[in-house]
């Protein structure tokens, strides 16, 4: 199992948190996620998904994942 911390720009309310949480949860292999305004901690099965795929799902919701 792998874990990542994402720094996310553009989140400013509970609806943003829910959108990011839903996008992450929809990815295959997600074990758990803790999403807060501006960040997400994600545990996942690295044989089923990658940091890049998770970040892409967040960005498809209209947010910016920044290197951190």
Coordinates of N, CA and C in Angstrom, one line a residue:
X1 N 0.8 -1.2 0.0 CA 0.0 0.0 0.0 C 0.9 1.2 0.0
X2 N 0.5 2.2 -0.7 CA 1.2 3.5 -0.8 C 0.4 4.6 -0.2
X3 N 1.0 5.7 0.2 CA 0.3 6.8 0.8 C 0.9 8.1 0.2
X4 N 0.1 9.1 -0.1 CA 0.5 10.4 -0.6 C -0.2 11.5 0.1
X5 N 0.4 12.7 0.1 CA -0.2 13.9 0.6 C -0.3 14.8 -0.7
X6 N -1.5 15.3 -0.9 CA -1.6 16.3 -2.1 C -1.9 17.6 -1.5
X7 N -1.3 18.6 -2.1 CA -1.7 20.0 -1.8 C -2.5 20.5 -3.0
X8 N -3.7 21.0 -2.7 CA -4.7 21.3 -3.7 C -5.1 22.8 -3.6
X9 N -5.0 23.5 -4.7 CA -5.4 24.9 -4.8 C -6.8 25.0 -5.3
X10 N -7.6 26.0 -4.9 CA -8.9 26.3 -5.4 C -10.0 25.7 -4.6
X11 N -9.7 25.0 -3.5 CA -10.8 24.5 -2.6 C -11.1 25.6 -1.6
X12 N -12.4 25.9 -1.4 CA -12.7 26.9 -0.4 C -14.0 26.7 0.4
X13 N -14.6 25.5 0.2 CA -15.8 25.2 0.9 C -16.1 23.7 1.0
X14 N -17.1 23.3 1.8 CA -17.5 21.9 1.9 C -17.8 21.2 0.6
X15 N -18.4 22.0 -0.3 CA -18.7 21.4 -1.6 C -17.5 21.0 -2.4
X16 N -16.4 21.8 -2.2 CA -15.1 21.5 -2.9 C -14.6 20.2 -2.3
X17 N -14.6 20.1 -0.9 CA -14.1 18.9 -0.3 C -14.8 17.7 -0.7
X18 N -16.2 17.8 -0.8 CA -17.0 16.6 -1.3 C -16.6 16.3 -2.7
X19 N -16.4 17.2 -3.6 CA -16.1 17.0 -5.0 C -14.8 16.2 -5.1
X20 N -13.8 16.7 -4.3 CA -12.5 16.1 -4.4 C -12.5 14.7 -3.8
X21 N -13.2 14.5 -2.6 CA -13.4 13.2 -2.0 C -14.0 12.2 -3.0
X22 N -15.1 12.6 -3.7 CA -15.8 11.8 -4.6 C -14.9 11.4 -5.8
X23 N -14.1 12.3 -6.3 CA -13.2 12.1 -7.4 C -12.1 11.1 -7.0
X24 N -11.6 11.2 -5.8 CA -10.5 10.3 -5.3 C -11.1 8.9 -5.1
X25 N -12.3 8.9 -4.4 CA -12.9 7.6 -4.1 C -13.3 6.8 -5.4
X26 N -13.5 7.4 -6.5 CA -13.9 6.8 -7.7 C -12.7 6.1 -8.4
X27 N -11.5 6.4 -8.0 CA -10.3 5.7 -8.6 C -10.1 4.3 -8.0
X28 N -9.7 3.4 -8.9 CA -9.5 2.0 -8.4 C -8.4 1.9 -7.4
X29 N -8.5 1.1 -6.4 CA -7.5 0.8 -5.5 C -7.4 1.8 -4.3
X30 N -8.3 2.7 -4.2 CA -8.2 3.7 -3.1 C -8.6 2.9 -1.8
X31 N -7.8 3.0 -0.8 CA -8.1 2.3 0.5 C -8.7 3.3 1.4
X32 N -8.2 4.5 1.5 CA -8.8 5.6 2.3 C -8.3 6.9 1.9
X33 N -9.1 8.0 2.2 CA -8.7 9.3 2.0 C -9.2 10.3 3.0
X34 N -8.5 11.3 3.3 CA -8.9 12.3 4.3 C -8.7 13.6 3.5
X35 N -9.8 14.2 3.2 CA -9.7 15.5 2.4 C -10.2 16.6 3.2
X36 N -9.4 17.7 3.2 CA -9.6 18.9 3.9 C -9.4 20.1 2.9
X37 N -9.9 21.2 3.2 CA -9.7 22.4 2.3 C -8.2 22.5 2.1
X38 N -7.8 22.4 0.9 CA -6.4 22.6 0.5 C -5.5 21.4 0.5
X39 N -6.0 20.3 1.0 CA -5.1 19.1 1.0 C -5.9 17.8 1.0
X40 N -5.2 16.7 0.7 CA -5.8 15.4 0.8 C -4.7 14.4 1.2
X41 N -5.0 13.5 2.1 CA -4.1 12.4 2.4 C -4.8 11.1 1.8
X42 N -4.0 10.4 1.0 CA -4.6 9.2 0.3 C -3.8 8.0 0.5
X43 N -4.4 6.9 0.9 CA -3.8 5.6 0.9 C -4.4 4.8 -0.2
X44 N -3.5 4.1 -1.0 CA -4.0 3.4 -2.2 C -3.1 2.2 -2.5
X45 N -3.7 1.3 -3.3 CA -3.0 0.1 -3.8 C -2.2 0.6 -5.0
X46 N -0.9 0.6 -4.9 CA 0.0 1.1 -6.0 C -0.1 0.2 -7.3
X47 N -0.6 -1.0 -7.2 CA -0.7 -1.8 -8.4 C -2.0 -1.5 -9.2
X48 N -2.9 -0.7 -8.6 CA -4.1 -0.3 -9.3 C -4.2 1.1 -9.7
X49 N -3.5 2.0 -9.1 CA -3.5 3.4 -9.5 C -2.2 4.0 -9.1
X50 N -2.0 5.3 -9.5 CA -0.8 6.0 -9.2 C -1.1 7.4 -8.7
X51 N -0.1 8.1 -8.2 CA -0.3 9.5 -7.7 C -0.8 10.3 -8.9
X52 N -0.2 10.1 -10.0 CA -0.6 10.9 -11.2 C -2.0 10.8 -11.6
X53 N -2.5 9.5 -11.5 CA -4.0 9.3 -11.8 C -4.9 9.9 -10.8
X54 N -4.5 9.9 -9.5 CA -5.3 10.5 -8.5 C -5.3 12.0 -8.7
X55 N -4.1 12.6 -8.9 CA -4.0 14.0 -9.1 C -4.8 14.5 -10.4
X56 N -4.8 13.7 -11.4 CA -5.6 14.0 -12.6 C -7.1 14.0 -12.3
X57 N -7.5 13.0 -11.5 CA -8.9 13.0 -11.2 C -9.3 14.3 -10.4
X58 N -8.5 14.7 -9.5 CA -8.7 16.0 -8.8 C -8.8 17.1 -9.7
X59 N -7.8 17.2 -10.6 CA -7.7 18.3 -11.6 C -8.9 18.3 -12.5
X60 N -9.5 17.2 -12.9 CA -10.6 17.1 -13.7 C -11.9 17.7 -13.0
X61 N -11.8 17.8 -11.7 CA -12.9 18.5 -11.0 C -12.7 20.0 -10.9
X62 N -11.6 20.5 -11.5 CA -11.4 21.9 -11.6 C -10.5 22.5 -10.5
X63 N -9.7 21.6 -9.8 CA -8.8 22.1 -8.8 C -7.4 21.9 -9.3
X64 N -6.4 22.5 -8.7 CA -5.0 22.4 -9.1 C -4.2 21.7 -8.0
X65 N -3.6 20.6 -8.4 CA -2.7 19.8 -7.5 C -1.3 20.4 -7.7
X66 N -0.7 20.9 -6.6 CA 0.6 21.5 -6.7 C 1.7 20.6 -6.0
X67 N 2.9 20.7 -6.6 CA 4.0 19.8 -6.0 C 4.2 20.3 -4.6
X68 N 4.5 19.3 -3.8 CA 4.7 19.6 -2.4 C 5.6 18.6 -1.7

